[in-house]
Coordinates of C-alpha atoms in Angstrom, one line a residue:
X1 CA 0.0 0.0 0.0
X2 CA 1.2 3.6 -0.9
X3 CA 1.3 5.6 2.2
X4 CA 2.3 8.7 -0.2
X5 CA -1.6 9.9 -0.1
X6 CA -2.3 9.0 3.1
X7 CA 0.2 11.6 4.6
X8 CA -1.0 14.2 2.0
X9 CA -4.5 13.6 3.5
X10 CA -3.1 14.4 6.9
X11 CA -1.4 17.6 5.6
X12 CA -4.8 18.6 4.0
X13 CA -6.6 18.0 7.3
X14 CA -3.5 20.1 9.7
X15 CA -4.5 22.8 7.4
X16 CA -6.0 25.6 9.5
X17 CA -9.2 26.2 7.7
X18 CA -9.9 22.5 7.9
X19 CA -8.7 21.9 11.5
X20 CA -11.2 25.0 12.3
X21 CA -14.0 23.7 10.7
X22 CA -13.5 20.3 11.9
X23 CA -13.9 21.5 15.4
X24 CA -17.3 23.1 14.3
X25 CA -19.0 20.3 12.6
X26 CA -17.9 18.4 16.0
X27 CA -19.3 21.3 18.4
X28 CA -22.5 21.6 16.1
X29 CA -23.0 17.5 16.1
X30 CA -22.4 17.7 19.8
X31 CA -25.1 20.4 19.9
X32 CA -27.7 18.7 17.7
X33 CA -27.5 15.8 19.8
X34 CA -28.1 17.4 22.8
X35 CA -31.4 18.9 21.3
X36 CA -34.3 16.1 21.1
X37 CA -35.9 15.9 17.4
X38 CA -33.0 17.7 15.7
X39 CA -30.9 15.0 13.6
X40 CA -27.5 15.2 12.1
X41 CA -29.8 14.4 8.6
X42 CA -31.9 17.5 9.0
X43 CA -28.9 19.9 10.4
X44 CA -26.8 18.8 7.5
X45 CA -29.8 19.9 5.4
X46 CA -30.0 22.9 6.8
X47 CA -26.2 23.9 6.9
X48 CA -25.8 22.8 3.2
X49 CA -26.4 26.6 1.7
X50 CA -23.4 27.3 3.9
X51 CA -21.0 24.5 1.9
X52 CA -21.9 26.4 -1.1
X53 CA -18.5 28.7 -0.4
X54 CA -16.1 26.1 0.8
X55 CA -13.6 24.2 -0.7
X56 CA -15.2 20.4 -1.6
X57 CA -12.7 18.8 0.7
X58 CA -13.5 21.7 3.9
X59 CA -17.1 21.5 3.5
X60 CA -16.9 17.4 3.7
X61 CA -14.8 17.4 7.0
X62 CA -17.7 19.7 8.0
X63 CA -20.5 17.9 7.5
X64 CA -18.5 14.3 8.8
X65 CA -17.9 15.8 11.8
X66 CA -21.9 17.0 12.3
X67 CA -22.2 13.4 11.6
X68 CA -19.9 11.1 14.1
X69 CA -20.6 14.2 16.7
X70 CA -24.1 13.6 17.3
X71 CA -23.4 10.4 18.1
X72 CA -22.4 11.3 20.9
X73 CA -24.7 14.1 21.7
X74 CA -27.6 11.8 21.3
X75 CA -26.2 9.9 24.7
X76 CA -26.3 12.7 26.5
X77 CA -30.2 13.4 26.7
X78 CA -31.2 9.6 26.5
X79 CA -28.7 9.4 29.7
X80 CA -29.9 12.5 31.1
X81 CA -33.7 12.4 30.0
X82 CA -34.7 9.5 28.6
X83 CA -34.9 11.2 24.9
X84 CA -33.3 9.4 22.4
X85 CA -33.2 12.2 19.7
X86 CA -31.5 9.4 17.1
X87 CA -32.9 5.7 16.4
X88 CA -29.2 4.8 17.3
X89 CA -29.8 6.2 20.8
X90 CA -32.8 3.9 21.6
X91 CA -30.8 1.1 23.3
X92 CA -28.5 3.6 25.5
X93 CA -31.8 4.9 27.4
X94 CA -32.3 1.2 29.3
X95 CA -28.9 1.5 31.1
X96 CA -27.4 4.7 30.8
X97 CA -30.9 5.9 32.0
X98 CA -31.1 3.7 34.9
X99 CA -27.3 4.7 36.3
X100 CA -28.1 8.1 36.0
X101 CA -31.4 7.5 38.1
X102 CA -28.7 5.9 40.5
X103 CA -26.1 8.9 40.7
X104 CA -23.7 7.4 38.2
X105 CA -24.7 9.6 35.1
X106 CA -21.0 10.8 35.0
X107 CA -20.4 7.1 34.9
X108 CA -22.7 6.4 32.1
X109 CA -21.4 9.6 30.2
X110 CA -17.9 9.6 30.7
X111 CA -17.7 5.4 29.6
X112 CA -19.9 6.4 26.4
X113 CA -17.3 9.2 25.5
X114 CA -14.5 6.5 26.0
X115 CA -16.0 3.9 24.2
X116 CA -17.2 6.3 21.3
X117 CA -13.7 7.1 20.7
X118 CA -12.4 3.8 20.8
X119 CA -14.7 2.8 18.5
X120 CA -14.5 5.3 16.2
X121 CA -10.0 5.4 16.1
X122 CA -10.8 1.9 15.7
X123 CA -12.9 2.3 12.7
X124 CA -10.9 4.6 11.2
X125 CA -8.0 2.3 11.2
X126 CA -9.7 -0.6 9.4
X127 CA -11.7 1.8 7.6
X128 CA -7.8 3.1 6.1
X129 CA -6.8 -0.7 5.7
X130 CA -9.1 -2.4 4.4
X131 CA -11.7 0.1 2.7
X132 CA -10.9 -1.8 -1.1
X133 CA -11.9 -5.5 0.5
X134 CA -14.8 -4.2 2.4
X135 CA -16.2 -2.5 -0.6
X136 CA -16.3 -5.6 -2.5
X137 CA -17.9 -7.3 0.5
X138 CA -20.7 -4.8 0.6
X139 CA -21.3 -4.7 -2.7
X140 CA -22.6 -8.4 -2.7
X141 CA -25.7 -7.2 -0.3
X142 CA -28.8 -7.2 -2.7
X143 CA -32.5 -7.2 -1.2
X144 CA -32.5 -10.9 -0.3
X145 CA -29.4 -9.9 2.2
X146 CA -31.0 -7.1 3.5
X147 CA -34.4 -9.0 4.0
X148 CA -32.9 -11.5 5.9
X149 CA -30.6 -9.2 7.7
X150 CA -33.8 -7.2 9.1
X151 CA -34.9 -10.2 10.0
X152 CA -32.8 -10.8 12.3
X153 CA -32.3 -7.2 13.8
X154 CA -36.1 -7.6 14.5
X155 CA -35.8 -11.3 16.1
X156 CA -32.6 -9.4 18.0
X157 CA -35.5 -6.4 19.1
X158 CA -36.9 -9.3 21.6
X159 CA -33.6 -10.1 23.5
X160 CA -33.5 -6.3 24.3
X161 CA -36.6 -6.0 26.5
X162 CA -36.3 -5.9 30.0
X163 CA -39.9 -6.9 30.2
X164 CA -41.2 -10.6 29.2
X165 CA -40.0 -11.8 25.7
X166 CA -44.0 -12.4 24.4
X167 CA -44.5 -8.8 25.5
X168 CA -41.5 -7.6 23.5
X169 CA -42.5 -9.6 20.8
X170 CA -46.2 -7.8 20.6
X171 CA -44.4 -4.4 20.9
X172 CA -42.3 -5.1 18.2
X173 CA -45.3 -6.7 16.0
X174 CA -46.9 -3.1 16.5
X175 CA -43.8 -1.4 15.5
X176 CA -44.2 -3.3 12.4
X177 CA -47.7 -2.5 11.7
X178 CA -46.6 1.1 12.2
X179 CA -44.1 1.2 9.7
X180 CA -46.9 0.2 7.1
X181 CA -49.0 3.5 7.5
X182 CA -48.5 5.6 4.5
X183 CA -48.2 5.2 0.4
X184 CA -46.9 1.9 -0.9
X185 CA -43.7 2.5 -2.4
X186 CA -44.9 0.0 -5.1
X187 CA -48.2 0.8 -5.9
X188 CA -48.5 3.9 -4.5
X189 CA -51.8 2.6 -2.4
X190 CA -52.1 4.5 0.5
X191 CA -52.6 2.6 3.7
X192 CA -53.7 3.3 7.4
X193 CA -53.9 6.8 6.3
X194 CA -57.6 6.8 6.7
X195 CA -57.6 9.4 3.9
X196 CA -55.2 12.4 6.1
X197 CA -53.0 13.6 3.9
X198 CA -50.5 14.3 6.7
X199 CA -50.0 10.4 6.7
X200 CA -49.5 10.1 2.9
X201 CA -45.8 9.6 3.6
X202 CA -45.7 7.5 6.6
X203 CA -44.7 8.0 10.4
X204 CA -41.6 9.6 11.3
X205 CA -39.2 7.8 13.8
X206 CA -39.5 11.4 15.6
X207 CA -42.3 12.1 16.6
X208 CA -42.9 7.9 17.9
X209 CA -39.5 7.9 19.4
X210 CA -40.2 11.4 21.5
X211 CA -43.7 10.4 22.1
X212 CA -43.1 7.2 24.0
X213 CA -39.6 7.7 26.0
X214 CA -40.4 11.7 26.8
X215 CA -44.3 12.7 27.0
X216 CA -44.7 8.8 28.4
X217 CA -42.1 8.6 30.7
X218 CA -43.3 12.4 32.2
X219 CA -47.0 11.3 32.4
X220 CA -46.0 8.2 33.8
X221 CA -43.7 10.0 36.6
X222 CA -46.9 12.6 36.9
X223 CA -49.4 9.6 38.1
X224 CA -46.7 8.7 40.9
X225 CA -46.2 11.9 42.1
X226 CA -48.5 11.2 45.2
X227 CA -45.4 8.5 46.5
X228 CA -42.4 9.5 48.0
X229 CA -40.3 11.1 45.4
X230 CA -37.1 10.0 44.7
X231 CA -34.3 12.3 44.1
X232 CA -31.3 11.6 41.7
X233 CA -28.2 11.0 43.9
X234 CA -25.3 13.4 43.9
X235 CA -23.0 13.1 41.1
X236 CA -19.7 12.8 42.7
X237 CA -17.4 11.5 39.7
X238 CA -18.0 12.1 36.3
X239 CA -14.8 10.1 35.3
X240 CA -15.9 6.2 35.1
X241 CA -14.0 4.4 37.9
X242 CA -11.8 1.4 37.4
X243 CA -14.0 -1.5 38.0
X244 CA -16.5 0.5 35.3
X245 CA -13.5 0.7 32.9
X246 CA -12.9 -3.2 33.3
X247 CA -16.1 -4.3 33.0
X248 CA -16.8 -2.0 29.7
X249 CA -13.4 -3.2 28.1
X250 CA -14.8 -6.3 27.0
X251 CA -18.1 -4.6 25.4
X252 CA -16.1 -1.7 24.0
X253 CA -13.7 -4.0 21.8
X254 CA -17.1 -6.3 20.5
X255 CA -18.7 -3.0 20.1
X256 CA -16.1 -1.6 18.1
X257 CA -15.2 -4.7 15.5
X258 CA -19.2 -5.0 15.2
X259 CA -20.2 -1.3 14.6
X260 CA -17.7 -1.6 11.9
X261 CA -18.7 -4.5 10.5
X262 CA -22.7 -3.6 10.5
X263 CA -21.9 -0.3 9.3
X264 CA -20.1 -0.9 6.1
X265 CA -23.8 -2.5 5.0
X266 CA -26.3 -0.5 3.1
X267 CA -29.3 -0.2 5.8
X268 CA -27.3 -1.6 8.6
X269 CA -25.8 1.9 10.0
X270 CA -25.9 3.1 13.9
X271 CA -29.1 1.9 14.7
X272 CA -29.0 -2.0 14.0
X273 CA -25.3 -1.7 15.4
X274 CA -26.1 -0.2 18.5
X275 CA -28.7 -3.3 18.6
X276 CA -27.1 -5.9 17.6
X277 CA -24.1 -5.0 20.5
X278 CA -26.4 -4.6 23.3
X279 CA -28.1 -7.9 22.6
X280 CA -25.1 -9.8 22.0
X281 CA -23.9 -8.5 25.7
X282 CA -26.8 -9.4 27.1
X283 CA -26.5 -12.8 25.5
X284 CA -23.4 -13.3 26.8
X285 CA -23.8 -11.9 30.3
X286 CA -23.1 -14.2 33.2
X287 CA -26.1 -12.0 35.2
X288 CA -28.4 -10.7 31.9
X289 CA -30.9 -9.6 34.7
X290 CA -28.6 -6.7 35.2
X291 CA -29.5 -5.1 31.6
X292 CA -32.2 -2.6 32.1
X293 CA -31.4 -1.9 35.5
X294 CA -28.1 0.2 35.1
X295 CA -25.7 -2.4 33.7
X296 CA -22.5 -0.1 32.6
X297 CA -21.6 -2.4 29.6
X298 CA -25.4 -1.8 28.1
X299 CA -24.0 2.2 27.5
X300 CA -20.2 0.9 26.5
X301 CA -21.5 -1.5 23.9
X302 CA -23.9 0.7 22.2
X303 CA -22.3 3.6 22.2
X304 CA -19.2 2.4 20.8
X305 CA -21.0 -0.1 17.7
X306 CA -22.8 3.2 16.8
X307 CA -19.5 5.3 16.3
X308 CA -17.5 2.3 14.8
X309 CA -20.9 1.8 12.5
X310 CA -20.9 6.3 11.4
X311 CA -17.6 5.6 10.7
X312 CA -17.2 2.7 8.3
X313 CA -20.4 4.0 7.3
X314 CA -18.7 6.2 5.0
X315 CA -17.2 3.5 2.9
X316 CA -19.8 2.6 0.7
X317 CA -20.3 6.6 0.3
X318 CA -17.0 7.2 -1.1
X319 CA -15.9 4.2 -3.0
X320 CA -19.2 2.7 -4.3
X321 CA -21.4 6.4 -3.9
X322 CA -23.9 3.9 -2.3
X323 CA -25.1 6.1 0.8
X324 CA -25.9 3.5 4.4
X325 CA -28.5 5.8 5.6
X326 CA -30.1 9.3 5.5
X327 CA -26.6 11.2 6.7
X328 CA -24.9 9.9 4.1
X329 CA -27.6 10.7 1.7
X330 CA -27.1 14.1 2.5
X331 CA -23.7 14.2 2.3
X332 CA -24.3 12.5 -0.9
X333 CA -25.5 15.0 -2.0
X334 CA -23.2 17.9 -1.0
X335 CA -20.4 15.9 -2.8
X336 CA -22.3 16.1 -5.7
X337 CA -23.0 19.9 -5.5
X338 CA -19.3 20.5 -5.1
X339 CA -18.7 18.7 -8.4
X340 CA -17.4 15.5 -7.1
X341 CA -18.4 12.3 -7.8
X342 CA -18.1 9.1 -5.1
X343 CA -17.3 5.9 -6.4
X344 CA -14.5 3.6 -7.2
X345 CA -12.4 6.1 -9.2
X346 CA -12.3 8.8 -5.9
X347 CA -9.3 6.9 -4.5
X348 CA -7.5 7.3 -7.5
X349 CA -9.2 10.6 -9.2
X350 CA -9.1 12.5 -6.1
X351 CA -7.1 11.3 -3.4
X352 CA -6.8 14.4 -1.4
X353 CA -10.5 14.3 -0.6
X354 CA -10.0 11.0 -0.2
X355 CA -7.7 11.1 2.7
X356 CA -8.1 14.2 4.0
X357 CA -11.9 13.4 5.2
X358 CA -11.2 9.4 6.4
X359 CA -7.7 11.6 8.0
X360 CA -10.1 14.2 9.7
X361 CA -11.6 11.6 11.2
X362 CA -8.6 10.8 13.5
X363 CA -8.6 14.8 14.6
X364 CA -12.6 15.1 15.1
X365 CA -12.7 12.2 17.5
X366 CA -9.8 13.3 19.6
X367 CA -11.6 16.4 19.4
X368 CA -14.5 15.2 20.6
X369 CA -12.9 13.7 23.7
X370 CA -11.1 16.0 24.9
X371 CA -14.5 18.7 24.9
X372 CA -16.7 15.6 25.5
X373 CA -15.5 14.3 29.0
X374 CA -14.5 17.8 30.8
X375 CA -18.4 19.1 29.9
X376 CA -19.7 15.8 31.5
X377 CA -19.6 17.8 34.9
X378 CA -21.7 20.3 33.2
X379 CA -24.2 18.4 31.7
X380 CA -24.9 15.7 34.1
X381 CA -26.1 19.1 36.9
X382 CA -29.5 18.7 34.3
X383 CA -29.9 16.0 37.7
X384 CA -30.1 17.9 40.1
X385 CA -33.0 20.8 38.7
X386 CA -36.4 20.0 40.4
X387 CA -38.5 17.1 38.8
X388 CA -41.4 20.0 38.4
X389 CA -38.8 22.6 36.7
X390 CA -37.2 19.7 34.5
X391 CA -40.2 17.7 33.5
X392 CA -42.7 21.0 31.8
X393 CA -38.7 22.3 29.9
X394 CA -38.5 18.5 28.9
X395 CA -41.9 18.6 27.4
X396 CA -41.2 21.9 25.8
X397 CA -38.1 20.7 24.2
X398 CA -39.7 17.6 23.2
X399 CA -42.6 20.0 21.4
X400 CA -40.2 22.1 19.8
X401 CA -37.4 19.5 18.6
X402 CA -40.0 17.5 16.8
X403 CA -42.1 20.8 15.4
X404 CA -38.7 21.9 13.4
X405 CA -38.3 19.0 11.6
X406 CA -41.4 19.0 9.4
X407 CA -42.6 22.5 10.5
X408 CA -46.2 20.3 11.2
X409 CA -48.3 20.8 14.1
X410 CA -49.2 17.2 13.0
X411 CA -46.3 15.9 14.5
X412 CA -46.9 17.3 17.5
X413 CA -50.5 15.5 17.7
X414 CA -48.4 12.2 17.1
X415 CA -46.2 13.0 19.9
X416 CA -49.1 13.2 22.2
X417 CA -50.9 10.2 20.4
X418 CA -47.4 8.3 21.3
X419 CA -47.3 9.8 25.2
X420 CA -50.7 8.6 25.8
X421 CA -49.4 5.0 24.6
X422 CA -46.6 5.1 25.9
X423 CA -48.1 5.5 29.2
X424 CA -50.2 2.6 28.6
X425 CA -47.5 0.7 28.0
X426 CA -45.9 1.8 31.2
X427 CA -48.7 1.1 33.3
X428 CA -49.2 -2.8 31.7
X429 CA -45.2 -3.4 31.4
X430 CA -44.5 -3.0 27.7
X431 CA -40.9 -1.8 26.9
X432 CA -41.6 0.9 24.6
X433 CA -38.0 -0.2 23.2
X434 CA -39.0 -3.0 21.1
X435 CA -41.8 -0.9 19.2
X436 CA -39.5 1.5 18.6
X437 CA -36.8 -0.4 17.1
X438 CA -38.8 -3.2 14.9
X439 CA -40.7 0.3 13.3
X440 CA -37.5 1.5 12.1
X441 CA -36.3 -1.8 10.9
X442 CA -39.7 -2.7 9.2
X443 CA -39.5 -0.6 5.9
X444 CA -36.1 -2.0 5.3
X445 CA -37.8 -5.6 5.6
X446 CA -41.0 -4.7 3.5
X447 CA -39.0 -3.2 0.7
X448 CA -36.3 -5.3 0.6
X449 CA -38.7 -8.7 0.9
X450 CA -41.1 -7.6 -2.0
X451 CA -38.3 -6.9 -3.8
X452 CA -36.7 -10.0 -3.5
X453 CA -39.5 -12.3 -4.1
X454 CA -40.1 -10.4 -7.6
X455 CA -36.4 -11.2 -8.2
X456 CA -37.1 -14.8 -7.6
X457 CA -40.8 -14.7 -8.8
X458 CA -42.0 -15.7 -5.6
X459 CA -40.1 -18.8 -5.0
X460 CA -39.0 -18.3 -1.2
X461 CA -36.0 -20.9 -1.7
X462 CA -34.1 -18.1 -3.3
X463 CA -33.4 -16.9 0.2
X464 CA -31.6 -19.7 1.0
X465 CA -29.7 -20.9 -2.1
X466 CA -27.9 -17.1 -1.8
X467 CA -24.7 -17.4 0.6
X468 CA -25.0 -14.5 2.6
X469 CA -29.0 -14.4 2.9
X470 CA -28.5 -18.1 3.4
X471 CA -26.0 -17.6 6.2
X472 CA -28.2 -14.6 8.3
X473 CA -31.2 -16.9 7.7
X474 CA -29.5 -19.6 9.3
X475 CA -28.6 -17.4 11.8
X476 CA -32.0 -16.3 12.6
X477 CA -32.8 -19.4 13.3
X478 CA -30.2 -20.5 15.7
X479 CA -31.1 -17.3 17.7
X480 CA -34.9 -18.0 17.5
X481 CA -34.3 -22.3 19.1
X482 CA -31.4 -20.7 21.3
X483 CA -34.2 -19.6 23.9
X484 CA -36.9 -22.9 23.5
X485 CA -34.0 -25.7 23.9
X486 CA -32.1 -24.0 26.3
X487 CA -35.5 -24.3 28.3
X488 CA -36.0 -28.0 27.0
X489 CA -32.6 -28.5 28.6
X490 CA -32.8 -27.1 31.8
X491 CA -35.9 -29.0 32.4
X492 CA -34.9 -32.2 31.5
X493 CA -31.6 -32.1 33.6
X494 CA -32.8 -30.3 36.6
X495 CA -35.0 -33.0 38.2
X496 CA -31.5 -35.2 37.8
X497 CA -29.9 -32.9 39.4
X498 CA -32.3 -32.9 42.3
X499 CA -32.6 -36.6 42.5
X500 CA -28.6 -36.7 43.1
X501 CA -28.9 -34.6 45.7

């Protein structure tokens, strides 16, 4: 390999015009995830007039660093308020919710900056090393990979829920149904729309997301006022301590190698990383009672997968022009606007661009760090303001953050719609997590699926004679008889065991 452009790209990024705007795509990614409702997607939207005058390779850095930094601005309100503003967010509420509830939000934040370095350096590395081979990889993924793929994110949704797995399993079944409201993407039939107009083009994650963990969670909290009321403990330490670092090491360096992984895949991204990590260290948890009730690995694991996943999201963008998610649709489409075109010929055709945004990447997450972990101290004092100051400024926020994406007062209806059920689902001991998760995942599986079985003409065994749909199928199954003969074991060798004794 040629390190020659490599070192240019880190010339390009010490620059001072692209060190300075590095830092402010970081601080504005921060920011936006700090506000509920208000994306990196829509932000990037926003700020795109503003690339208009910069140089292709300055305006890129920009808009990468909006990207990876509300990763880790997203933490900090589903830690602090249980408001994921980003799908990838959704899993970090169960734990890093619960320790701040306990007096370790410090804890919780500090381990998620760690980890969402690690994971991103590490990313970045690969991402330098082995962008060609990965490429090819990804480029195998047709509709039959992604079907089965979602498939198994969704059977993953399940394992997640701290509540019983039938109850999970009906959340997740209404997430699904959910994700059907809205024109057919085929036909262009409209469905569950019940002829409104406002839900010709479907549900946004917003507006549910916002709806069940904020509006919910505060109506919930308003009922059980009347019981003695609970205040946060004291933060003492927002650095993580050692036995938090030990215990996190394990999830961090999974996280890291399977955020990259997931990410690299066309409609894998963040949000079925940040799943698929929690689950597997829940799965592999000595104690998986723990998850859900402030378990510091469930906020390492996450949090790392969905920086690793932002990361090596980016290599499909730039050597295919095949964009993972929305992001990267939008930075699609800057590139484009500065006259440059992503694909296999970038590396080659314009290697300074190249190199000088994966290079950037190295500076933005050190970057984010070092501002990250001294503002925990500030950030985690949201703690100690009065349940009935905090809980009307949440709901404002809430109304606000999801009223400036769309500019609808029909999305804030929704988020009331969604508070009122996600009480309900409160009060009878459904996660909201599940719904959440399966409605993001379901338009990748109805898409994908119908698309599939009109490649095959509706013969299903095309699924499996495909290696890689064959493999996650076979997957999915081992993970759905996992749980049944587990049972079937322990109750055939426990009256044994008895008997000995």
């Amino acid at each position: 390999m040629d390190l020659s452009p490599v070192i240019d790209g880190f010339s390009v990024v010490l620059e001072p015009t692209n060190l300075l705007f590095c830092l402010i795509g970081v601080l504005v990614g921060m920011l936006v995830g700090v506000l509920p409702g208000l994306g990196p997607a829509a932000t990037i939207a926003i700020l795109l007039p503003v690339t208009f005058e910069l140089e292709p390779v300055t305006a890129i850095i920009m808009l990468a660093g909006i990207f990876y930094g509300a990763q880790y601005g997203g933490t900090i309100t589903s830690v602090l308020l249980r408001l994921p503003g980003e799908a990838s967010s959704v899993v970090t509420v169960f734990d890093g919710h619960a320790l701040a509830r306990q007096g370790k939000a410090g804890s919780a934040l500090g381990i998620a900056a760690i980890g969402s370095f690690v994971g991103g350096t590490v990313s970045i590395v690969a991402l330098s090393l082995l962008a060609p081979l990965v490429a090819g990889f990804a480029l195998d993924f047709g509709p039959p990979e992604y079907t089965a793929l979602a498939l198994l994110g969704i059977l993953l949704v399940a394992t997640i829920s701290g509540g019983g797995r039938l109850k999970a399993v009906i959340a997740a079944c209404v997430g699904l149904l959910l994700a059907t409201v809205g024109r057919d993407g085929f036909t262009g039939a409209e469905r569950f729309t019940f002829e409104n107009l406002s839900l010709a083009d479907g549900l946004d994650f917003v507006p549910i997301a916002m709806g069940l963990f904020g509006l919910g969670e505060i109506l919930y909290n308003l009922e059980e006022r009347h019981r003695a009321a609970q205040a946060p403990a004291r933060v003492a330490d927002v650095w993580p301590s050692r036995a938090d670092l030990r215990r996190s090491s394990g999830a961090i360096a999974r996280g890291s190698v399977l955020g990259f992984a997931l990410g690299i895949l066309p409609g894998g991204g963040a949000t079925l990383s940040s799943l698929a990590a929690y689950a597997v260290e829940k799965r592999r948890a000595k104690h998986p009672e723990r998850f859900g009730q402030g378990a510091i690995e469930g906020v390492a694991a996450p949090e790392t997968a969905n920086n690793a996943a932002a990361t090596s999201s980016f290599i499909p963008l730039l050597t295919l022009g095949i964009p993972a998610n929305a992001t990267m649709a939008v930075i699609f489409g800057a590139l484009l606007i500065q006259g440059v075109s992503p694909g296999p010929q970038l590396v080659t055709q314009d290697p300074e661009l190249f190199w000088g945004v994966i290079n950037s990447m190295y500076v933005g997450n050190v970057l984010l760090l070092i501002m990250s972990i001294p503002l925990v101290g500030l950030f985690v004092k949201i703690l100690r303001v009065r349940p009935t100051i905090l809980a009307p400024i949440t709901v404002l926020i809430t109304l606000i953050g999801v009223y400036t994406v769309n500019n609808a007062v029909f999305d804030i209806v929704l988020v009331i719609v969604f508070g009122a059920l996600g009480y309900l689902m409160k009060k009878l001991g459904f996660a909201p997590g599940p719904l959440v998760l399966a409605f993001v995942l379901g338009s990748l599986l109805e898409d994908n699926l119908r698309r599939s079985l009109i490649i095959f003409e509706g013969d299903t065994s095309g699924f499996v004679t495909r290696p890689i749909s064959g493999t996650l199928l076979a997957v999915f199954v081992m993970v759905a008889l996992l749980p049944p003969l587990q049972a079937a074991w322990r109750r055939r060798h426990t009256p044994r065991e008895t008997t000995s004794r």
